[in-house]
XYZ file of C-alpha atoms in Angstrom:
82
model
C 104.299 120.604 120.359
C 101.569 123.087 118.761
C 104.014 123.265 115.458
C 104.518 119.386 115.613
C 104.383 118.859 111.286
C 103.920 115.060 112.084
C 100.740 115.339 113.739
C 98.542 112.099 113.057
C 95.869 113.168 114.915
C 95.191 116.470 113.615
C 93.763 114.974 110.863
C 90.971 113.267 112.501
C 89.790 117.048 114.213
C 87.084 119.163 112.961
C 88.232 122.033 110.979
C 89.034 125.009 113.806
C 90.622 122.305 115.736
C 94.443 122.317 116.736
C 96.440 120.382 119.026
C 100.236 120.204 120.651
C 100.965 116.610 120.389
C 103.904 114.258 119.831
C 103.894 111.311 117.527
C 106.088 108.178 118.126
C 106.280 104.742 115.521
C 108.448 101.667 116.188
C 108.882 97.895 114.690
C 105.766 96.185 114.079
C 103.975 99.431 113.013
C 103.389 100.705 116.191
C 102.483 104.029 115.466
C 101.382 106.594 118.501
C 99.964 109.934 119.293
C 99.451 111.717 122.475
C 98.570 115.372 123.014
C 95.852 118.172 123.676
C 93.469 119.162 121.184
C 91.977 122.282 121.446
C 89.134 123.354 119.567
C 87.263 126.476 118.608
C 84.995 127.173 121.481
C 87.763 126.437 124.233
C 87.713 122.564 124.154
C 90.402 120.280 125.645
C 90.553 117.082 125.630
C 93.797 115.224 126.469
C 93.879 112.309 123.581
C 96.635 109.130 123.642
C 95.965 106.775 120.587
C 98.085 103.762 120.715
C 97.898 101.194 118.071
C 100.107 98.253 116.629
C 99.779 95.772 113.627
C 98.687 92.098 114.556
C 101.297 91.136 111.973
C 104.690 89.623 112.556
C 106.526 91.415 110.096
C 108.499 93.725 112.262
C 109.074 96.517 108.594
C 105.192 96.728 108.439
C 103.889 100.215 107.786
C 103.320 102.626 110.795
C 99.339 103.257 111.075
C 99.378 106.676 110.826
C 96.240 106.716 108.567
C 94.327 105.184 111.819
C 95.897 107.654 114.345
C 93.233 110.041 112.287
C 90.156 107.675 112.105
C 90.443 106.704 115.865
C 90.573 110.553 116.733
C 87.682 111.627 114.400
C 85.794 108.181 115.682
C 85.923 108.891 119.819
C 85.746 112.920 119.751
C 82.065 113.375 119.176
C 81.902 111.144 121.990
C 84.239 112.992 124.306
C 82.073 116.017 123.546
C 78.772 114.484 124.482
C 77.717 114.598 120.285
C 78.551 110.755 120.024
């Protein structure tokens, strides 16, 4: 999962971050991450972003774009910065 080359998440991390996750998008834009992401200084933090469009068009564009903000939005947080 560390050489995953459809990482939304990764991203969102500070540079000297990495992660092993797996992405996953579906109908309705449903677009999902989950993994590990491990930074410089020996950080983990287990992350699992799930989002999906309010619109009823079931060919709407996965949110991959969002996968990022959300993770570079709640990580200062998990690390006590935020």
């Amino acid at each position: 999962m560390r050489a995953n080359t459809t990482s939304s998440m990764r991203a969102g991390l500070p540079a000297g971050w990495a992660t092993a996750d797996k992405t996953g998008a579906g109908d309705y834009a449903s677009t999902n991450d989950v993994g590990i992401a491990f930074g410089p200084n020996g950080e983990r933090f287990l992350l699992a972003i799930m989002t999906r469009t309010q619109s009823a068009d079931a060919n709407a564009p996965a949110l991959r774009d969002l996968i990022a903000e959300v993770t570079a939005a709640v990580l200062p947080t998990l690390r006590g910065q935020g």
